[in-house]
Amino acid sequence: MLLLVRSGMASVVDIKASGLPSALQVRVFGADAQPMPSSEIARLFPHVPPFSPRFDRLARSSRVVVTCDARIVGLAVYLRADAELRVPELALAAPGECARRDVLHALLDALEAACLAGGCRRIVLTPPATAHAMLRRRGYDLISEGCAGTWMEKSFR
């Protein structure tokens, strides 16, 4: 069960989810929220050159952020397009006190809730390479796999 708790700014929503470790916190930021700190983007996406258009998009996009004891351990950038929620960027930090599996479940729970709350009927995402089996168990299907990367989807009827 997800409980949405509005923060002081209209563009930030805290999510409290039962079943998650208490050290994990999930926040959803709208596109009008403060940009993500450059140091965090560089840490989560070390292959993205600073000051590139992609780096700037990561900083300013709508996003779901998972923290573990105040450290960002998961990030999913999303945008809504017609009846689908697209997640072109998803990153998990190196394992620490919180398990990567729990972080990924928290990100997916928040994205799926946002998808349904926004009236979308489908999520399309670029999954972490090590998460395909877990995503299939959650109802995601492979839609494209090639040199440009892998895409998976989950439809809600």
PDB file of C-alpha atoms in Angstrom, residues 62-146:
ATOM      1  CA  SER A  62      10.466  14.782 -13.323  1.00  0.00           C
ATOM      2  CA  ARG A  63      11.915  12.021 -11.198  1.00  0.00           C
ATOM      3  CA  VAL A  64      11.455   9.468  -8.461  1.00  0.00           C
ATOM      4  CA  VAL A  65      14.266   9.475  -5.906  1.00  0.00           C
ATOM      5  CA  VAL A  66      14.904   6.743  -3.349  1.00  0.00           C
ATOM      6  CA  THR A  67      17.142   7.517  -0.393  1.00  0.00           C
ATOM      7  CA  CYS A  68      18.630   5.200   2.198  1.00  0.00           C
ATOM      8  CA  ASP A  69      19.585   7.010   5.381  1.00  0.00           C
ATOM      9  CA  ALA A  70      19.583  10.338   3.478  1.00  0.00           C
ATOM     10  CA  ARG A  71      21.873   9.036   0.672  1.00  0.00           C
ATOM     11  CA  ILE A  72      20.373   8.828  -2.828  1.00  0.00           C
ATOM     12  CA  VAL A  73      20.455   5.170  -3.869  1.00  0.00           C
ATOM     13  CA  GLY A  74      17.932   5.125  -6.717  1.00  0.00           C
ATOM     14  CA  LEU A  75      16.716   7.508  -9.410  1.00  0.00           C
ATOM     15  CA  ALA A  76      14.159   7.122 -12.179  1.00  0.00           C
ATOM     16  CA  VAL A  77      13.551   9.953 -14.647  1.00  0.00           C
ATOM     17  CA  TYR A  78      10.076   9.852 -16.183  1.00  0.00           C
ATOM     18  CA  LEU A  79       7.799  11.693 -18.572  1.00  0.00           C
ATOM     19  CA  ARG A  80       4.212  11.238 -19.568  1.00  0.00           C
ATOM     20  CA  ALA A  81       3.396  10.753 -23.259  1.00  0.00           C
ATOM     21  CA  ASP A  82      -0.264  10.212 -24.109  1.00  0.00           C
ATOM     22  CA  ALA A  83      -1.433   7.151 -22.148  1.00  0.00           C
ATOM     23  CA  GLU A  84       2.006   5.921 -21.151  1.00  0.00           C
ATOM     24  CA  LEU A  85       4.658   6.762 -18.613  1.00  0.00           C
ATOM     25  CA  ARG A  86       8.150   6.612 -20.120  1.00  0.00           C
ATOM     26  CA  VAL A  87      11.192   5.984 -17.943  1.00  0.00           C
ATOM     27  CA  PRO A  88      14.258   6.541 -20.155  1.00  0.00           C
ATOM     28  CA  GLU A  89      16.746   6.762 -17.281  1.00  0.00           C
ATOM     29  CA  LEU A  90      16.977   4.543 -14.235  1.00  0.00           C
ATOM     30  CA  ALA A  91      19.996   4.250 -11.939  1.00  0.00           C
ATOM     31  CA  LEU A  92      20.798   2.325  -8.793  1.00  0.00           C
ATOM     32  CA  ALA A  93      23.760   3.236  -6.585  1.00  0.00           C
ATOM     33  CA  ALA A  94      26.294   0.688  -5.433  1.00  0.00           C
ATOM     34  CA  PRO A  95      24.857  -1.513  -2.689  1.00  0.00           C
ATOM     35  CA  GLY A  96      25.126  -0.161   0.803  1.00  0.00           C
ATOM     36  CA  GLU A  97      22.938  -0.748   3.810  1.00  0.00           C
ATOM     37  CA  CYS A  98      19.796  -0.988   1.633  1.00  0.00           C
ATOM     38  CA  ALA A  99      19.548  -3.864  -0.831  1.00  0.00           C
ATOM     39  CA  ARG A 100      19.403  -2.978  -4.535  1.00  0.00           C
ATOM     40  CA  ARG A 101      16.338  -5.229  -4.847  1.00  0.00           C
ATOM     41  CA  ASP A 102      14.468  -3.142  -2.252  1.00  0.00           C
ATOM     42  CA  VAL A 103      15.524   0.104  -3.937  1.00  0.00           C
ATOM     43  CA  LEU A 104      14.341  -1.119  -7.336  1.00  0.00           C
ATOM     44  CA  HIS A 105      11.014  -2.321  -5.878  1.00  0.00           C
ATOM     45  CA  ALA A 106      10.525   1.105  -4.264  1.00  0.00           C
ATOM     46  CA  LEU A 107      11.208   2.874  -7.589  1.00  0.00           C
ATOM     47  CA  LEU A 108       8.831   0.572  -9.476  1.00  0.00           C
ATOM     48  CA  ASP A 109       6.084   0.869  -6.848  1.00  0.00           C
ATOM     49  CA  ALA A 110       6.244   4.674  -7.097  1.00  0.00           C
ATOM     50  CA  LEU A 111       6.344   4.671 -10.909  1.00  0.00           C
ATOM     51  CA  GLU A 112       3.403   2.278 -11.160  1.00  0.00           C
ATOM     52  CA  ALA A 113       1.393   4.387  -8.692  1.00  0.00           C
ATOM     53  CA  ALA A 114       2.243   7.549 -10.654  1.00  0.00           C
ATOM     54  CA  CYS A 115       1.265   5.831 -13.897  1.00  0.00           C
ATOM     55  CA  LEU A 116      -2.175   4.828 -12.616  1.00  0.00           C
ATOM     56  CA  ALA A 117      -2.774   8.110 -10.761  1.00  0.00           C
ATOM     57  CA  GLY A 118      -1.966  10.047 -13.936  1.00  0.00           C
ATOM     58  CA  GLY A 119      -4.404   8.019 -16.018  1.00  0.00           C
ATOM     59  CA  CYS A 120      -1.698   6.203 -17.945  1.00  0.00           C
ATOM     60  CA  ARG A 121      -2.228   2.592 -18.993  1.00  0.00           C
ATOM     61  CA  ARG A 122       1.363   1.540 -19.684  1.00  0.00           C
ATOM     62  CA  ILE A 123       4.916   1.998 -18.375  1.00  0.00           C
ATOM     63  CA  VAL A 124       7.868   1.725 -20.748  1.00  0.00           C
ATOM     64  CA  LEU A 125      11.304   1.684 -19.135  1.00  0.00           C
ATOM     65  CA  THR A 126      14.979   1.035 -19.686  1.00  0.00           C
ATOM     66  CA  PRO A 127      15.792  -1.587 -17.043  1.00  0.00           C
ATOM     67  CA  PRO A 128      19.060  -2.196 -15.243  1.00  0.00           C
ATOM     68  CA  ALA A 129      20.801  -5.135 -16.945  1.00  0.00           C
ATOM     69  CA  THR A 130      20.655  -7.283 -13.822  1.00  0.00           C
ATOM     70  CA  ALA A 131      16.923  -6.764 -13.195  1.00  0.00           C
ATOM     71  CA  HIS A 132      15.242  -8.466 -16.160  1.00  0.00           C
ATOM     72  CA  ALA A 133      14.091 -11.565 -14.253  1.00  0.00           C
ATOM     73  CA  MET A 134      12.718  -9.500 -11.366  1.00  0.00           C
ATOM     74  CA  LEU A 135      10.878  -7.203 -13.779  1.00  0.00           C
ATOM     75  CA  ARG A 136       9.331 -10.176 -15.560  1.00  0.00           C
ATOM     76  CA  ARG A 137       8.045 -11.446 -12.193  1.00  0.00           C
ATOM     77  CA  ARG A 138       6.425  -8.019 -11.692  1.00  0.00           C
ATOM     78  CA  GLY A 139       4.613  -8.279 -15.042  1.00  0.00           C
ATOM     79  CA  TYR A 140       7.019  -6.461 -17.373  1.00  0.00           C
ATOM     80  CA  ASP A 141       7.535  -7.784 -20.896  1.00  0.00           C
ATOM     81  CA  LEU A 142      10.539  -7.317 -23.160  1.00  0.00           C
ATOM     82  CA  ILE A 143       9.585  -5.080 -26.106  1.00  0.00           C
ATOM     83  CA  SER A 144      12.956  -4.255 -27.627  1.00  0.00           C
ATOM     84  CA  GLU A 145      16.503  -5.472 -27.222  1.00  0.00           C
ATOM     85  CA  GLY A 146      19.320  -4.227 -29.400  1.00  0.00           C
TER      86      GLY A 146
END
